[in-house]
CSV table of C-alpha atoms in Angstrom, one decimal:
chain,number,residue,atom,x,y,z
A,21,MET,CA,-58.3,11.2,-145.3
A,22,ALA,CA,-58.3,9.3,-142.2
A,23,GLY,CA,-55.3,7.3,-141.6
A,24,ILE,CA,-52.8,8.9,-144.7
A,25,ALA,CA,-50.6,11.6,-143.7
A,26,VAL,CA,-51.2,13.7,-146.7
A,27,PRO,CA,-48.3,16.4,-147.7
A,28,HIS,CA,-48.9,20.3,-147.4
A,29,GLU,CA,-49.2,20.9,-151.0
A,30,ALA,CA,-51.5,18.0,-151.5
A,31,ASN,CA,-53.7,19.3,-148.7
A,32,GLU,CA,-54.1,22.8,-150.1
A,33,ARG,CA,-54.9,21.2,-153.6
A,34,LEU,CA,-58.0,19.4,-151.9
A,35,ALA,CA,-58.9,22.3,-149.6
A,36,ASP,CA,-62.0,23.2,-151.9
A,37,GLY,CA,-62.6,19.3,-152.1
A,38,PRO,CA,-61.7,16.7,-154.9
A,39,LEU,CA,-59.5,17.6,-157.9
A,40,ARG,CA,-60.9,19.7,-160.4
A,41,ARG,CA,-59.0,17.8,-163.0
A,42,LYS,CA,-58.4,14.3,-163.9
A,43,PRO,CA,-55.7,13.1,-161.5
A,44,THR,CA,-52.6,11.9,-162.4
A,45,ILE,CA,-50.0,9.4,-161.0
A,46,ASN,CA,-47.9,12.2,-159.8
A,47,ASP,CA,-50.7,13.2,-157.6
A,48,VAL,CA,-51.3,9.8,-156.3
A,49,ALA,CA,-47.3,10.1,-155.7
A,50,SER,CA,-47.7,13.4,-153.7
A,51,MET,CA,-50.7,12.6,-151.6
A,52,ALA,CA,-49.4,9.2,-150.5
A,53,GLY,CA,-45.8,10.5,-149.9
A,54,VAL,CA,-44.1,8.3,-152.1
A,55,SER,CA,-42.2,8.6,-155.4
A,56,PHE,CA,-43.4,8.1,-158.9
A,57,GLY,CA,-41.7,4.6,-159.4
A,58,THR,CA,-43.3,3.4,-156.2
A,59,VAL,CA,-46.8,4.1,-157.1
A,60,SER,CA,-45.8,2.3,-160.5
A,61,ARG,CA,-45.0,-0.8,-158.6
A,62,VAL,CA,-47.9,-0.9,-156.8
A,63,LEU,CA,-49.8,-0.5,-160.1
A,64,ASN,CA,-48.1,-3.3,-161.5
A,65,ASP,CA,-48.4,-5.3,-158.3
A,66,ALA,CA,-44.5,-5.6,-157.9
A,67,PRO,CA,-43.4,-7.7,-154.9
A,68,ASP,CA,-41.0,-5.1,-153.7
A,69,VAL,CA,-43.6,-2.7,-151.8
A,70,SER,CA,-44.2,-3.0,-148.3
A,71,ALA,CA,-47.7,-3.9,-147.5
A,72,ALA,CA,-48.4,-0.6,-145.3
A,73,THR,CA,-46.8,1.6,-148.1
A,74,ARG,CA,-49.1,-0.4,-150.9
A,75,GLN,CA,-52.3,-0.1,-148.7
A,76,ARG,CA,-51.6,3.8,-148.3
A,77,VAL,CA,-51.3,4.3,-152.3
A,78,LEU,CA,-54.2,2.1,-153.1
A,79,GLN,CA,-56.4,4.2,-150.4
A,80,VAL,CA,-55.2,7.4,-152.2
A,81,ILE,CA,-56.0,5.9,-155.8
A,82,LYS,CA,-59.6,5.1,-154.3
A,83,GLU,CA,-59.9,8.4,-152.8
A,84,ILE,CA,-59.0,10.9,-155.6
A,85,GLY,CA,-60.5,8.3,-158.4
A,86,TYR,CA,-57.2,7.9,-160.3
A,87,ARG,CA,-57.3,5.8,-163.3
A,88,ARG,CA,-54.4,4.3,-165.4
A,89,ASN,CA,-53.8,6.0,-168.8
A,90,ARG,CA,-53.6,2.8,-170.8
A,91,ALA,CA,-52.2,4.6,-174.2
A,92,ALA,CA,-49.4,6.4,-171.6
A,93,THR,CA,-48.5,2.9,-170.1
A,94,ALA,CA,-48.2,1.3,-173.4
A,95,LEU,CA,-45.9,4.0,-174.6
A,96,VAL,CA,-43.6,3.8,-171.4
A,97,THR,CA,-43.5,0.1,-171.2
A,98,SER,CA,-43.6,-0.7,-175.0
A,99,ARG,CA,-46.4,-3.2,-173.8
A,100,SER,CA,-49.9,-3.1,-175.2
A,101,THR,CA,-52.8,-2.8,-172.5
A,102,SER,CA,-55.6,-4.3,-174.5
A,103,ILE,CA,-56.5,-7.5,-176.4
A,104,GLY,CA,-58.8,-8.0,-179.4
A,105,ILE,CA,-61.7,-10.5,-178.9
A,106,LEU,CA,-63.0,-12.2,-182.4
A,107,SER,CA,-66.5,-13.8,-182.4
A,108,ASP,CA,-69.0,-15.1,-184.7
A,109,GLY,CA,-71.7,-13.2,-182.8
A,110,SER,CA,-73.9,-16.5,-182.1
A,111,PRO,CA,-76.3,-16.0,-179.1
A,112,ARG,CA,-76.1,-19.5,-178.2
A,113,PHE,CA,-75.1,-20.1,-174.3
A,114,GLY,CA,-71.5,-21.1,-174.7
A,115,PRO,CA,-70.2,-18.3,-177.3
A,116,VAL,CA,-72.2,-15.7,-175.1
A,117,GLY,CA,-70.8,-17.0,-171.7
A,118,THR,CA,-67.3,-17.0,-173.3
A,119,LEU,CA,-67.4,-13.7,-174.4
A,120,MET,CA,-68.7,-12.1,-171.3
A,121,ALA,CA,-66.4,-13.9,-169.2
A,122,LEU,CA,-63.3,-12.8,-171.2
A,123,GLU,CA,-64.2,-9.3,-171.2
A,124,ASN,CA,-64.6,-9.4,-167.1
A,125,VAL,CA,-61.4,-11.1,-166.6
A,126,ALA,CA,-59.5,-9.2,-169.2
A,127,ARG,CA,-60.7,-5.9,-167.3
A,128,THR,CA,-59.4,-7.4,-163.9
A,129,LYS,CA,-56.2,-8.1,-165.2
A,130,GLY,CA,-55.8,-4.4,-166.5
A,131,TYR,CA,-56.7,-5.0,-170.1
A,132,ALA,CA,-59.2,-2.9,-172.4
A,133,THR,CA,-61.1,-5.0,-174.9
A,134,THR,CA,-62.1,-4.4,-178.3
A,135,VAL,CA,-64.7,-7.0,-179.8
A,136,ILE,CA,-65.3,-7.5,-183.4
A,137,SER,CA,-68.2,-9.9,-184.9
A,138,VAL,CA,-67.8,-11.4,-188.1
A,139,GLU,CA,-70.3,-13.3,-190.3
A,140,GLN,CA,-70.4,-15.4,-193.5
A,141,PRO,CA,-68.5,-15.2,-196.0
A,142,TYR,CA,-65.5,-16.1,-193.2
A,143,GLU,CA,-62.9,-16.1,-195.9
A,144,GLU,CA,-63.3,-12.3,-196.0
A,145,SER,CA,-64.6,-11.2,-192.9
A,146,VAL,CA,-62.1,-12.9,-190.5
A,147,GLN,CA,-58.8,-11.4,-192.4
A,148,ALA,CA,-60.4,-8.1,-192.1
A,149,ALA,CA,-61.4,-8.4,-188.8
A,150,LEU,CA,-58.2,-9.4,-187.7
A,151,ASP,CA,-56.5,-6.7,-189.9
A,152,THR,CA,-58.6,-4.2,-187.7
A,153,LEU,CA,-57.8,-5.3,-184.4
A,154,ASP,CA,-54.1,-5.5,-185.2
A,155,ASP,CA,-54.2,-1.8,-186.6
A,156,THR,CA,-55.8,-0.8,-183.1
A,157,GLY,CA,-52.5,-1.7,-181.4
A,158,VAL,CA,-53.8,-4.8,-179.4
A,159,GLY,CA,-51.2,-7.1,-178.0
A,160,GLY,CA,-53.1,-10.4,-178.8
A,161,ILE,CA,-56.4,-11.6,-180.1
A,162,ILE,CA,-58.7,-14.3,-178.7
A,163,VAL,CA,-60.8,-15.8,-181.4
A,164,ILE,CA,-64.2,-17.6,-180.1
A,165,ALA,CA,-64.6,-19.9,-183.0
A,166,PRO,CA,-67.5,-22.4,-182.2
A,167,VAL,CA,-68.3,-23.2,-185.8
A,168,VAL,CA,-65.8,-25.1,-188.1
A,169,ASP,CA,-66.1,-22.9,-190.9
A,170,MET,CA,-64.7,-19.9,-189.1
A,171,ALA,CA,-61.9,-21.7,-187.4
A,172,ALA,CA,-60.8,-22.9,-190.8
A,173,ALA,CA,-60.6,-19.1,-191.9
A,174,VAL,CA,-58.8,-18.2,-188.8
A,175,TRP,CA,-56.2,-21.0,-189.6
A,176,ASN,CA,-55.9,-19.7,-193.0
A,177,ALA,CA,-55.8,-15.8,-192.1
A,178,SER,CA,-52.6,-13.8,-191.2
A,179,CYS,CA,-51.8,-11.7,-188.4
A,180,ARG,CA,-48.7,-10.0,-186.8
A,181,VAL,CA,-49.9,-10.4,-183.0
A,182,PRO,CA,-50.5,-13.7,-181.0
A,183,VAL,CA,-53.7,-15.2,-181.8
A,184,GLU,CA,-55.6,-17.6,-179.7
A,185,MET,CA,-58.6,-19.6,-180.7
A,186,ILE,CA,-61.2,-21.3,-178.3
A,187,ALA,CA,-62.6,-24.1,-180.2
A,188,ALA,CA,-63.6,-27.2,-178.5
A,189,GLY,CA,-61.1,-30.2,-179.5
A,190,ALA,CA,-59.4,-28.1,-182.3
A,191,SER,CA,-55.9,-28.3,-182.7
A,192,SER,CA,-53.4,-25.8,-182.8
A,193,THR,CA,-51.2,-24.7,-186.0
A,194,PRO,CA,-48.0,-22.6,-186.2
A,195,ASN,CA,-49.9,-19.3,-186.4
A,196,VAL,CA,-52.9,-20.1,-184.3
A,197,PHE,CA,-52.8,-21.8,-180.8
A,198,THR,CA,-56.1,-23.2,-179.4
A,199,TYR,CA,-57.6,-23.4,-176.1
A,200,SER,CA,-60.9,-25.0,-174.8
A,201,GLU,CA,-62.8,-26.7,-171.8
A,202,ASN,CA,-62.5,-30.4,-172.1
A,203,GLN,CA,-66.2,-30.9,-173.3
A,204,GLU,CA,-65.5,-34.5,-174.8
A,205,LEU,CA,-64.7,-35.3,-171.1
A,206,GLY,CA,-68.0,-33.7,-170.2
A,207,ALA,CA,-69.9,-35.7,-172.6
A,208,ARG,CA,-68.2,-38.9,-171.1
A,209,LEU,CA,-69.0,-37.7,-167.7
A,210,ALA,CA,-73.0,-37.4,-168.7
A,211,THR,CA,-73.0,-40.7,-170.3
A,212,GLN,CA,-71.1,-42.5,-167.8
A,213,HIS,CA,-73.6,-41.4,-165.2
A,214,LEU,CA,-76.4,-43.0,-167.1
A,215,ILE,CA,-74.3,-46.1,-167.8
A,216,ASP,CA,-73.7,-46.3,-163.7
A,217,LEU,CA,-77.3,-46.3,-163.5
A,218,GLY,CA,-77.6,-49.5,-165.2
A,219,HIS,CA,-79.0,-47.9,-168.7
A,220,THR,CA,-78.0,-49.8,-172.0
A,221,ASP,CA,-80.1,-47.8,-174.3
A,222,ILE,CA,-78.6,-44.5,-174.2
A,223,ALA,CA,-79.7,-42.0,-177.1
A,224,HIS,CA,-78.0,-38.6,-177.8
A,225,PHE,CA,-79.7,-35.6,-178.9
A,226,ALA,CA,-77.1,-34.0,-180.5
A,227,GLY,CA,-76.1,-30.6,-181.4
A,228,SER,CA,-75.1,-29.2,-184.8
A,229,MET,CA,-72.1,-31.2,-186.2
A,230,ASP,CA,-71.0,-27.7,-187.9
A,231,TRP,CA,-69.9,-26.7,-184.4
A,232,PHE,CA,-66.9,-28.0,-182.7
A,233,ASP,CA,-69.2,-28.5,-179.3
A,234,GLY,CA,-71.5,-30.8,-181.3
A,235,ARG,CA,-68.8,-32.9,-182.6
A,236,VAL,CA,-66.6,-33.5,-179.5
A,237,ARG,CA,-70.0,-34.0,-177.2
A,238,LYS,CA,-71.0,-36.9,-179.6
A,239,ARG,CA,-67.6,-38.0,-179.7
A,240,GLY,CA,-67.7,-38.3,-175.8
A,241,TRP,CA,-70.9,-40.1,-176.1
A,242,GLU,CA,-70.0,-42.6,-178.6
A,243,ALA,CA,-66.4,-43.3,-176.5
A,244,ALA,CA,-68.1,-43.7,-172.9
A,245,LEU,CA,-70.5,-46.3,-174.4
A,246,ARG,CA,-67.9,-48.4,-176.6
A,247,ASP,CA,-65.7,-48.2,-173.1
A,248,ALA,CA,-68.6,-49.9,-171.6
A,249,GLY,CA,-69.1,-52.7,-174.2
A,250,LEU,CA,-72.2,-51.0,-175.5
A,251,GLU,CA,-72.8,-49.9,-179.0
A,252,PRO,CA,-73.9,-46.2,-179.8
A,253,GLY,CA,-77.7,-46.1,-180.8
A,254,LEU,CA,-80.2,-43.4,-181.7
A,255,CYS,CA,-78.5,-40.0,-182.4
A,256,PRO,CA,-80.5,-37.4,-184.2
A,257,GLU,CA,-78.5,-34.4,-184.9
A,258,GLY,CA,-80.1,-30.8,-184.4
A,259,ASP,CA,-79.6,-27.1,-184.0
A,260,TRP,CA,-79.4,-26.9,-180.1
A,261,SER,CA,-83.0,-25.8,-179.9
A,262,PRO,CA,-85.5,-26.3,-177.7
A,263,ARG,CA,-88.1,-26.5,-180.6
A,264,TRP,CA,-86.1,-28.9,-182.4
A,265,ALA,CA,-85.8,-31.2,-179.6
A,266,TYR,CA,-89.4,-30.9,-178.9
A,267,GLU,CA,-90.5,-31.8,-182.3
A,268,THR,CA,-88.1,-34.7,-182.6
A,269,ALA,CA,-89.0,-36.3,-179.1
A,270,LEU,CA,-92.7,-35.9,-180.6
A,271,GLN,CA,-91.7,-38.1,-183.3
A,272,LEU,CA,-90.1,-40.7,-181.1
A,273,VAL,CA,-93.4,-40.9,-179.0
A,274,ARG,CA,-95.5,-41.4,-182.3
A,275,GLU,CA,-93.1,-44.2,-183.5
A,276,GLY,CA,-92.9,-45.7,-180.1
A,277,LYS,CA,-88.9,-45.4,-180.2
A,278,ILE,CA,-88.3,-43.8,-176.6
A,279,PRO,CA,-85.0,-45.1,-175.2
A,280,GLN,CA,-83.9,-45.8,-171.6
A,281,ALA,CA,-82.1,-42.5,-171.4
A,282,ILE,CA,-81.0,-39.4,-173.3
A,283,PHE,CA,-78.0,-37.6,-173.2
A,284,ALA,CA,-78.9,-34.2,-174.6
A,285,ALA,CA,-76.2,-32.0,-176.3
A,286,SER,CA,-77.4,-29.0,-174.2
A,287,ASP,CA,-79.9,-28.0,-171.6
A,288,HIS,CA,-82.0,-26.0,-174.1
A,289,THR,CA,-82.3,-29.3,-175.8
A,290,ALA,CA,-83.2,-31.2,-173.0
A,291,LEU,CA,-85.7,-28.4,-172.0
A,292,GLY,CA,-87.7,-29.1,-175.4
A,293,LEU,CA,-87.5,-32.9,-175.3
A,294,ILE,CA,-88.8,-33.2,-171.5
A,295,ARG,CA,-91.8,-31.1,-172.7
A,296,ALA,CA,-92.6,-33.2,-175.4
A,297,PHE,CA,-92.6,-36.1,-173.3
A,298,ALA,CA,-94.4,-34.3,-170.3
A,299,GLU,CA,-97.2,-33.7,-172.8
A,300,ASN,CA,-97.6,-37.3,-173.9
A,301,GLY,CA,-97.5,-39.0,-170.5
A,302,VAL,CA,-93.8,-40.1,-171.0
A,303,ARG,CA,-92.4,-39.4,-167.3
A,304,VAL,CA,-88.8,-38.3,-166.8
A,305,PRO,CA,-87.3,-39.6,-164.8
A,306,ASP,CA,-89.4,-42.7,-164.2
A,307,ASP,CA,-89.9,-43.6,-167.9
A,308,VAL,CA,-86.8,-42.2,-169.7
A,309,SER,CA,-83.7,-40.5,-167.9
A,310,VAL,CA,-82.5,-37.4,-169.3
A,311,VAL,CA,-79.2,-35.6,-168.5
A,312,GLY,CA,-78.1,-32.4,-170.2
A,313,PHE,CA,-74.9,-30.4,-170.8
A,314,ASP,CA,-74.2,-26.4,-169.7
A,315,ASP,CA,-76.1,-26.0,-166.5
A,316,ILE,CA,-77.5,-23.0,-167.9
A,317,GLU,CA,-79.5,-20.3,-165.3
A,318,GLY,CA,-82.7,-22.0,-164.2
A,319,SER,CA,-81.8,-26.0,-165.1
A,320,ASP,CA,-82.2,-26.5,-161.2
A,321,TYR,CA,-85.8,-25.3,-161.7
A,322,PHE,CA,-86.8,-27.6,-164.6
A,323,LEU,CA,-89.2,-30.3,-164.0
A,324,PRO,CA,-87.5,-32.5,-162.6
A,325,PRO,CA,-84.4,-30.3,-161.6
A,326,LEU,CA,-81.9,-31.3,-164.6
A,327,THR,CA,-78.7,-33.2,-163.9
A,328,THR,CA,-76.4,-31.6,-166.2
A,329,VAL,CA,-72.7,-31.2,-167.1
A,330,ARG,CA,-71.3,-27.4,-165.8
A,331,GLN,CA,-69.0,-25.2,-167.7
A,332,ASP,CA,-67.2,-22.8,-166.0
A,333,PHE,CA,-66.9,-19.7,-168.1
A,334,THR,CA,-65.2,-17.7,-165.7
A,335,ALA,CA,-62.1,-20.5,-165.2
A,336,LEU,CA,-62.1,-20.9,-168.9
A,337,ALA,CA,-61.8,-17.0,-169.4
A,338,HIS,CA,-58.9,-17.1,-166.9
A,339,MET,CA,-56.7,-19.8,-168.4
A,340,SER,CA,-57.5,-18.5,-171.8
A,341,MET,CA,-56.2,-15.0,-171.0
A,342,GLU,CA,-53.0,-16.8,-169.3
A,343,VAL,CA,-52.4,-18.5,-172.4
A,344,LEU,CA,-52.7,-15.3,-174.5
A,345,LEU,CA,-50.7,-13.2,-172.1
A,346,GLY,CA,-47.8,-15.9,-172.0
A,347,ALA,CA,-47.8,-15.9,-175.8
A,348,MET,CA,-47.4,-12.0,-176.0
A,349,GLU,CA,-44.9,-12.1,-173.2
A,350,GLY,CA,-42.8,-15.1,-174.8
A,351,ARG,CA,-43.2,-17.7,-171.8
A,352,GLU,CA,-44.6,-20.8,-171.5
A,353,VAL,CA,-48.2,-21.7,-170.0
A,354,ASP,CA,-49.8,-24.9,-169.2
A,355,ARG,CA,-52.2,-25.4,-172.1
A,356,THR,CA,-54.4,-28.4,-170.4
A,357,PRO,CA,-57.9,-28.1,-171.0
A,358,ILE,CA,-59.9,-27.2,-167.8
A,359,ALA,CA,-62.4,-30.4,-166.8
A,360,PRO,CA,-66.3,-29.9,-166.6
A,361,THR,CA,-68.0,-31.3,-163.8
A,362,LEU,CA,-71.2,-33.0,-163.4
A,363,VAL,CA,-74.2,-31.5,-161.4
A,364,VAL,CA,-76.6,-34.7,-160.2
A,365,ARG,CA,-80.1,-33.5,-159.6
A,366,ASN,CA,-83.1,-35.5,-160.2
A,367,SER,CA,-83.5,-36.0,-163.8
A,368,ALA,CA,-81.7,-39.3,-164.0
A,369,VAL,CA,-82.6,-42.4,-162.1
A,370,GLN,CA,-81.7,-46.2,-161.6
A,371,ALA,CA,-82.9,-48.1,-164.8
A,372,LYS,CA,-85.7,-50.2,-165.0
A,373,SER,CA,-85.7,-53.9,-166.4
A,374,ARG,CA,-86.2,-53.3,-170.2
A,375,SER,CA,-84.9,-56.5,-171.5
A,376,SER,CA,-86.3,-55.5,-175.4
A,377,LYS,CA,-84.1,-52.3,-175.0
A,378,LYS,CA,-80.8,-54.0,-174.4
A,379,THR,CA,-78.0,-53.5,-176.8
A,380,LYS,CA,-75.1,-54.8,-174.8
A,381,LYS,CA,-72.8,-56.5,-176.8
A,382,GLN,CA,-72.5,-60.6,-176.4
């Protein structure tokens, strides 16, 4: 190993190639010429190790393929090195993106994850899942709870380890603390963008009101309009799907009730309504401006490229992990929801004069 002074006994063990057994922390210490405690401090990212020593230890770890024994670490430190993640198993963009980001972030922080999905009736499945995770020795649990009924079951359940719930706009309780992205702010940003373009007749193709996301996005749309002196108008509520949005938009075309602008509760919703309009000669954005929510992969290749609100799942996962680790370690952590961002593309333009559509308060 170039650049590392390997002790004689380590050279003997490596004479025939890599270690034939699973390398241990003692092997790392011996080969790097440092103590067991120094390797431990490097693994735990302690500050009292010189840069040169840290680099030497990390290089040995990489060379011999050492991996920390999580069970042994937990026994020595009396701290669990795993967390539980509870999900409703939804295939929708938000829950899946959150789950994937949480698993990745937990791994980078040195924590294993155990994931359990639950289903209706939540009153039974949630408590059973929490008990199972608790029994596996997790240090804390993060619940991805997009659905209101699932959250209610979590609030009513009991657990011996800290429980954090990711649920947009939901309140914390003595037993369950919450964290989320500020999706209401995201809805305000989307709606305000349309207002700033001069639109006064702004509809909302809403998501399911069984979901926290659907509720807070609708609330943000309403608040932005009222702050601008505009009365909220058309607001069909659906299931987030392109098919529902497509069929609902077709009905608006048949009835001649196309608004100046639409804030769609998701990019998939926007996709469905844009297709319905395109098939019937209604041009986006010339005849109706559209803004989505999520910034799904490919939204910049919609026709036209979609203006939308971007959710940062990696940032959400990092902050959620920090909040949970703070609870596990008994320290305070800032729980301010992270802010989404508006991504402006080409699906919304300056409003044309359409006096018959004005709904502004006199």
